[in-house]
PDB file of C-alpha atoms in Angstrom:
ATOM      1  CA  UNK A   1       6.151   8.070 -14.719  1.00 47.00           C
ATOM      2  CA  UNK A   2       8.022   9.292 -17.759  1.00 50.00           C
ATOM      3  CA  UNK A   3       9.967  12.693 -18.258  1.00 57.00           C
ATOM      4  CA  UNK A   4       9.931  13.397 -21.820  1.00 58.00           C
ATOM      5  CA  UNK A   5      11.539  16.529 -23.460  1.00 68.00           C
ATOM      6  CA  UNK A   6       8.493  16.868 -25.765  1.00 64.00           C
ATOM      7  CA  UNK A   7       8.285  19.718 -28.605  1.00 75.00           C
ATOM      8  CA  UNK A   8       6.268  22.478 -27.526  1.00 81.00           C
ATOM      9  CA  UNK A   9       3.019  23.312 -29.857  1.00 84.00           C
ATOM     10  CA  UNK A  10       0.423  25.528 -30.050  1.00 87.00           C
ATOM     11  CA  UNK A  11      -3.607  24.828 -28.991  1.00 91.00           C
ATOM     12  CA  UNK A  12      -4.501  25.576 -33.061  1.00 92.00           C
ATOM     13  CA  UNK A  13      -2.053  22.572 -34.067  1.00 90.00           C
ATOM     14  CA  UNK A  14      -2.354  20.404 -31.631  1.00 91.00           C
ATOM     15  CA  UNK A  15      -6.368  21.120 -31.639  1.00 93.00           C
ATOM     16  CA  UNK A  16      -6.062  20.338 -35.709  1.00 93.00           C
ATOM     17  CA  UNK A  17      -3.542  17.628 -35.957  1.00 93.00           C
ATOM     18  CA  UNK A  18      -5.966  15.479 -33.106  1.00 93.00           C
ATOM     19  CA  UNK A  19      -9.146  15.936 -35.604  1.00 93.00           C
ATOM     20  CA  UNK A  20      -7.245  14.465 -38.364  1.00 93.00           C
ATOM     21  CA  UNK A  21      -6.059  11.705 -36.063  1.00 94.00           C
ATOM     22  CA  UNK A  22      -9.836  10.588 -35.629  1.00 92.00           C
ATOM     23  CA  UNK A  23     -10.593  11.102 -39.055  1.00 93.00           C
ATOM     24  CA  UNK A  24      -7.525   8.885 -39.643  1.00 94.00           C
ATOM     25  CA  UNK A  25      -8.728   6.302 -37.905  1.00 91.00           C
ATOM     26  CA  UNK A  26     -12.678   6.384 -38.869  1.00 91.00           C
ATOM     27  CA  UNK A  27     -11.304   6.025 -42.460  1.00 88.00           C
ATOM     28  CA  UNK A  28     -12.278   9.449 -43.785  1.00 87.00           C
ATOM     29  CA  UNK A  29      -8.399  10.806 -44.041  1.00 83.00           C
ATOM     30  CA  UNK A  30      -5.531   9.445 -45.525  1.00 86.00           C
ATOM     31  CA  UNK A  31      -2.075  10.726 -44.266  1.00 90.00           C
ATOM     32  CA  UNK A  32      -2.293  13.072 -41.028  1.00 93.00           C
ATOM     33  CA  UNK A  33      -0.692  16.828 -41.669  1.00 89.00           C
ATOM     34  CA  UNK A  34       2.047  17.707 -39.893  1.00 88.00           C
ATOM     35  CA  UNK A  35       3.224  14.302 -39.307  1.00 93.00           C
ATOM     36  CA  UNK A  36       6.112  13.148 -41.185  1.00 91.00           C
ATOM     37  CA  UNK A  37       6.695   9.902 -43.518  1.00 91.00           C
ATOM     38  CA  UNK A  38       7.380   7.082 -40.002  1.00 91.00           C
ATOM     39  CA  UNK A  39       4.664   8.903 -38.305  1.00 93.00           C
ATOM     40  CA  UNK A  40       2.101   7.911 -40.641  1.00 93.00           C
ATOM     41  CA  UNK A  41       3.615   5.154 -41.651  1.00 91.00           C
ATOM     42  CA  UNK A  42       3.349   3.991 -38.043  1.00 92.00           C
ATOM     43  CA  UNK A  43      -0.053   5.360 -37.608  1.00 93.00           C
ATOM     44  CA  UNK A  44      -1.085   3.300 -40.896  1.00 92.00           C
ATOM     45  CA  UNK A  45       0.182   0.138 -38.663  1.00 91.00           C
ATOM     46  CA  UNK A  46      -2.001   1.023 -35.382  1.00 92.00           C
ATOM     47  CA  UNK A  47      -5.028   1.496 -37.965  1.00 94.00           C
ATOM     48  CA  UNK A  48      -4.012  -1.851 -39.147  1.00 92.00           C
ATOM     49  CA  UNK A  49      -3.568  -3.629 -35.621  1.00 92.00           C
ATOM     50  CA  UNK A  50      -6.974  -1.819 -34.120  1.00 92.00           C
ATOM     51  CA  UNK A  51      -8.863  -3.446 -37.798  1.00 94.00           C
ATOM     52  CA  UNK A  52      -7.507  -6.894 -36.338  1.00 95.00           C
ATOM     53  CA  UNK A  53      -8.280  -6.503 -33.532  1.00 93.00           C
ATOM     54  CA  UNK A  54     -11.455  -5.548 -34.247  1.00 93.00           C
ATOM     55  CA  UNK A  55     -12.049  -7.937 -36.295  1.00 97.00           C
ATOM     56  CA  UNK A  56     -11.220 -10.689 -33.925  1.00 96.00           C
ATOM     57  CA  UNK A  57     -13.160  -9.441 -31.287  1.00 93.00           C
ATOM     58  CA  UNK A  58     -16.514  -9.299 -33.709  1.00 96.00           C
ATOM     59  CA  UNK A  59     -15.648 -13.429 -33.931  1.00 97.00           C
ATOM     60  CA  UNK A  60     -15.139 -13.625 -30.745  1.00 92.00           C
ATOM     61  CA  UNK A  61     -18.749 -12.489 -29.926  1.00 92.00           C
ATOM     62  CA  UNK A  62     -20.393 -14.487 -32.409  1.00 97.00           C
ATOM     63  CA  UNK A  63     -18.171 -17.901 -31.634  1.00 94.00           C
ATOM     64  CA  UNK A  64     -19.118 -16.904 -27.992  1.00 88.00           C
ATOM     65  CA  UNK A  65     -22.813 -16.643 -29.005  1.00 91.00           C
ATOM     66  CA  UNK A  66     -22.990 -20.324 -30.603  1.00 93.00           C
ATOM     67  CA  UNK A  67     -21.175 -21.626 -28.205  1.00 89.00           C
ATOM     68  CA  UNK A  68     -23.165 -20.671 -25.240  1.00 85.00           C
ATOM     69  CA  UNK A  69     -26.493 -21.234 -26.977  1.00 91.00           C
ATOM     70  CA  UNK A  70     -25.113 -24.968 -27.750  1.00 91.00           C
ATOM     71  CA  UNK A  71     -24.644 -25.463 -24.019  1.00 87.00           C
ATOM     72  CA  UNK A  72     -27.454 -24.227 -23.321  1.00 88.00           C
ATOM     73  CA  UNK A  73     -29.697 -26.643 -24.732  1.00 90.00           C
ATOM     74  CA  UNK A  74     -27.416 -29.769 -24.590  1.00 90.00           C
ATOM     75  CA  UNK A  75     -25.135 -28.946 -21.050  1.00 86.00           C
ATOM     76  CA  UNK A  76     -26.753 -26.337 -19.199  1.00 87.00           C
ATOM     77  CA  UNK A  77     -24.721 -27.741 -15.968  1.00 89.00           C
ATOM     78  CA  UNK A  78     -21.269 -26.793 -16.958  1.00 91.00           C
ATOM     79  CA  UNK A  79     -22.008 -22.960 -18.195  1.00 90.00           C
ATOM     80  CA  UNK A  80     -21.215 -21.852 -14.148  1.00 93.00           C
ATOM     81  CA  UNK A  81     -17.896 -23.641 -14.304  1.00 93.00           C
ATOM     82  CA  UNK A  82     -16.898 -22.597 -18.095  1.00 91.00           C
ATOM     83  CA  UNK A  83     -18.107 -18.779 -16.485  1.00 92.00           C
ATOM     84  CA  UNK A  84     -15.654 -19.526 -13.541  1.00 95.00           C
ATOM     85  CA  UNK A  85     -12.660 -20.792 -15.345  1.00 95.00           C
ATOM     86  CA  UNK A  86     -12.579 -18.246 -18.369  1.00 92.00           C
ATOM     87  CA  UNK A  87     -13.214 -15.442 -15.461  1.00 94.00           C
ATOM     88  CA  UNK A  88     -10.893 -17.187 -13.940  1.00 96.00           C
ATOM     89  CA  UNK A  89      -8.261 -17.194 -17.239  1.00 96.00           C
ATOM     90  CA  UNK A  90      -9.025 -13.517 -18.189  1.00 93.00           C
ATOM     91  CA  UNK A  91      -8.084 -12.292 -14.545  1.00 95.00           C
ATOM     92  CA  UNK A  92      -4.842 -13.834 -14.440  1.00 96.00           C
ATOM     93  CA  UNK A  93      -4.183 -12.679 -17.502  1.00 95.00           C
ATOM     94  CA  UNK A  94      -4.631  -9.350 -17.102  1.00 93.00           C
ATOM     95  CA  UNK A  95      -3.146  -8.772 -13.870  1.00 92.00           C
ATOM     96  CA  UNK A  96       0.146 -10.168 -15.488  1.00 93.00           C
ATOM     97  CA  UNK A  97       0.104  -7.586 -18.024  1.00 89.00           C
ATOM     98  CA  UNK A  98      -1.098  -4.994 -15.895  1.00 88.00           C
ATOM     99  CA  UNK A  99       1.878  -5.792 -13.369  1.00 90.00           C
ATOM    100  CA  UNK A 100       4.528  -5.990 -16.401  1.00 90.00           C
ATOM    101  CA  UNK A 101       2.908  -2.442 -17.145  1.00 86.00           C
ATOM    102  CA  UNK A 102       3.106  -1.088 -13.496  1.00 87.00           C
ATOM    103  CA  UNK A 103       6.481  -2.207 -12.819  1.00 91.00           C
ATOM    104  CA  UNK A 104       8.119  -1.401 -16.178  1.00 91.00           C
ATOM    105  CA  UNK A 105       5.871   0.575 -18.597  1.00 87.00           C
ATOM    106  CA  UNK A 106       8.928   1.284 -20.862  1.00 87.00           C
ATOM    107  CA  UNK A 107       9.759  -2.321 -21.274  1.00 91.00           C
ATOM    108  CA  UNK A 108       6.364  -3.704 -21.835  1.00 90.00           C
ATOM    109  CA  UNK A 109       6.008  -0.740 -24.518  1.00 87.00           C
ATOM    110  CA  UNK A 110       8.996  -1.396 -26.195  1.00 89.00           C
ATOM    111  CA  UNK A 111       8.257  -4.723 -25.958  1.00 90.00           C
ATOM    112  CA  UNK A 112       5.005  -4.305 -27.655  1.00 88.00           C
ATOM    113  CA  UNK A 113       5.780  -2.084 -30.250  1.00 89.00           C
ATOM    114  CA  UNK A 114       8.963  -4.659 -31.349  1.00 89.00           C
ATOM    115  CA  UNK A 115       6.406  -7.476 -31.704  1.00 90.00           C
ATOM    116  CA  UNK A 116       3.664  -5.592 -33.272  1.00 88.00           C
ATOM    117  CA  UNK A 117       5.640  -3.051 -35.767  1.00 85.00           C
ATOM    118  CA  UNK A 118       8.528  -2.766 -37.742  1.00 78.00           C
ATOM    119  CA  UNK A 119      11.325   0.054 -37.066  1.00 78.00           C
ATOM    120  CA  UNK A 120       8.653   3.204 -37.223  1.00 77.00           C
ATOM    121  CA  UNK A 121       8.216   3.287 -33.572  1.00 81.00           C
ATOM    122  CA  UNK A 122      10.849   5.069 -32.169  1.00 84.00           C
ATOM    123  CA  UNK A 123      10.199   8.680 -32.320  1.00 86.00           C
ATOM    124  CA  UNK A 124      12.054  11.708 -30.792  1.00 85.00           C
ATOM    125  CA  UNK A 125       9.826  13.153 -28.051  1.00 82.00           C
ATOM    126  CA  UNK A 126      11.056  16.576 -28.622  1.00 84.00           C
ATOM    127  CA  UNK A 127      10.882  16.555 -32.564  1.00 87.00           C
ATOM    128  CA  UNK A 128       7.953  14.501 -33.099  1.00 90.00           C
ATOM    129  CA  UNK A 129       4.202  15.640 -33.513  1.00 92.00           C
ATOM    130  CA  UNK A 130       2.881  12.086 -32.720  1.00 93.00           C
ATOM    131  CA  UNK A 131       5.223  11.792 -29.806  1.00 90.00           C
ATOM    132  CA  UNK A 132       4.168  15.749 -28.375  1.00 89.00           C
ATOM    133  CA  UNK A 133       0.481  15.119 -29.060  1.00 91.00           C
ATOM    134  CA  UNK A 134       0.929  11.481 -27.742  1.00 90.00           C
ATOM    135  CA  UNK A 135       3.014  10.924 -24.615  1.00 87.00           C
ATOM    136  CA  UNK A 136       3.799   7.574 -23.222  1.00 85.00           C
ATOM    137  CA  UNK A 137       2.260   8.902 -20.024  1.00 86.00           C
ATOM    138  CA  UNK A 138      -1.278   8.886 -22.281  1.00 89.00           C
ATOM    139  CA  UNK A 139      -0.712   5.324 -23.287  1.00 87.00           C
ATOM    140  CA  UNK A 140       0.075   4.432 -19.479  1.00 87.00           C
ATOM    141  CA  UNK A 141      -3.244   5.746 -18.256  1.00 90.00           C
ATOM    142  CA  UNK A 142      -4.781   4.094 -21.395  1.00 90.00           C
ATOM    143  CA  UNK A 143      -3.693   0.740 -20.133  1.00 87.00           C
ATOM    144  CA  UNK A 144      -4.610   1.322 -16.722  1.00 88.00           C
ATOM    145  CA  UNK A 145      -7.923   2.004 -17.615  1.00 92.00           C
ATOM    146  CA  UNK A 146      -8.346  -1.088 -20.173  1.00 90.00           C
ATOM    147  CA  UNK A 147      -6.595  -3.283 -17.761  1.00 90.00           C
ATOM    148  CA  UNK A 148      -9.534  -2.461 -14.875  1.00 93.00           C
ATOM    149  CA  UNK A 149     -12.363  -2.506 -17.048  1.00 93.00           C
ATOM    150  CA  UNK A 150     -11.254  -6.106 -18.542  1.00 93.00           C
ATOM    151  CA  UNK A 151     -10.727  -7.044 -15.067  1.00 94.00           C
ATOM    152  CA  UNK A 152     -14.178  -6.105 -13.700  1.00 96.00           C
ATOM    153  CA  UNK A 153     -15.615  -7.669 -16.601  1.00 94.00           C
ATOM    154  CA  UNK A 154     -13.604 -10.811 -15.877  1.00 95.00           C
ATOM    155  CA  UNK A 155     -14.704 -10.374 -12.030  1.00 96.00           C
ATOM    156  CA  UNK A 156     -17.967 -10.040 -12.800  1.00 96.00           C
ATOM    157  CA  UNK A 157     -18.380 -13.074 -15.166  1.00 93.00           C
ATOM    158  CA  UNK A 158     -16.531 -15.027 -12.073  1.00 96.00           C
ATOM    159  CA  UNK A 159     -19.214 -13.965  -9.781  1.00 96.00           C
ATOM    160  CA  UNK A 160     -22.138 -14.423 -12.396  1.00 94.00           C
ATOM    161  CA  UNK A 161     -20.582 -17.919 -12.438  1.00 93.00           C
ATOM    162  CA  UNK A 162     -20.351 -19.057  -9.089  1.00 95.00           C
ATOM    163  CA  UNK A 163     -24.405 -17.279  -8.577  1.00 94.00           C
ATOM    164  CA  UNK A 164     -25.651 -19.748 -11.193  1.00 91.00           C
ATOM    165  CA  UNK A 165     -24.071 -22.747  -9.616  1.00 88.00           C
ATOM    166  CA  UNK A 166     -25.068 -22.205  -6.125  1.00 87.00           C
ATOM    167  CA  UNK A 167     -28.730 -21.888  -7.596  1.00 77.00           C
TER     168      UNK A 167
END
């Protein structure tokens, strides 16, 4: 759990200032109001990162889609296994991030945000909008909830898996 001093603001701000984040990020606004120059500077890098991201998982779907179609018509006998070892992969994974995450959120943020940006992360929690409007206890929960829904996906591939090759 984090205690941070944040700035207080009113419902009307704080109400505006999280519409122009979405239009932000949809693409339909350029610099957010209210935010100064590192603040959308840094919010111009998370755009950036989520397009990636994005953009790797669309490849990801259609390499997965080829792939599986070729073993299914040339080595239908080793789609269980390749079900139970990416499962398998995934789950690890994940529950190493997710207990980096657990047992030091702070870290694992900073962490992230020094691989993944360059020096506009660091924001005063009781001077910044960004920082007011969005709390590291926000991105905790966020990561929570990604981490369990990637791991029942993984868990459910895993059991999918091991079905098929007991049939």
């Amino acid at each position: 759990e984090t205690n941070e001093q944040v700035m207080v603001i009113d419902k009307e701000l704080a109400t505006k200032t999280i519409k122009e984040i979405f239009l932000f990020f949809n693409g339909k606004k350029g610099d957010i109001a209210g935010f100064n120059r590192d603040e959308n500077s840094h919010m111009l890098d998370v755009k950036g990162i989520i397009d990636k991201i994005t953009l790797i998982f669309y490849l990801s779907v259609i390499i997965f889609l080829f792939t599986f179609l070729y073993f299914i018509f040339h080595e239908k006998k080793v789609i269980p296994k390749i079900m139970i070892y990416c499962g398998s992969l995934t789950l690890i994974i994940i529950l190493l991030f997710a207990l980096s995450t657990i047992l030091n959120f702070n870290f694992t943020f900073d962490l992230m945000h020094r691989l993944l940006f360059t020096d506009n992360w660091t924001f005063d929690p009781s001077s910044s909008l960004m920082k007011s409007l969005l709390p590291d206890a926000l991105f905790m929960d966020f990561s929570i909830s990604v981490f369990f829904n990637a791991a029942i996906s993984a868990i459910v591939l895993i059991c999918t898996g091991i079905f098929i090759k007991k049939k």
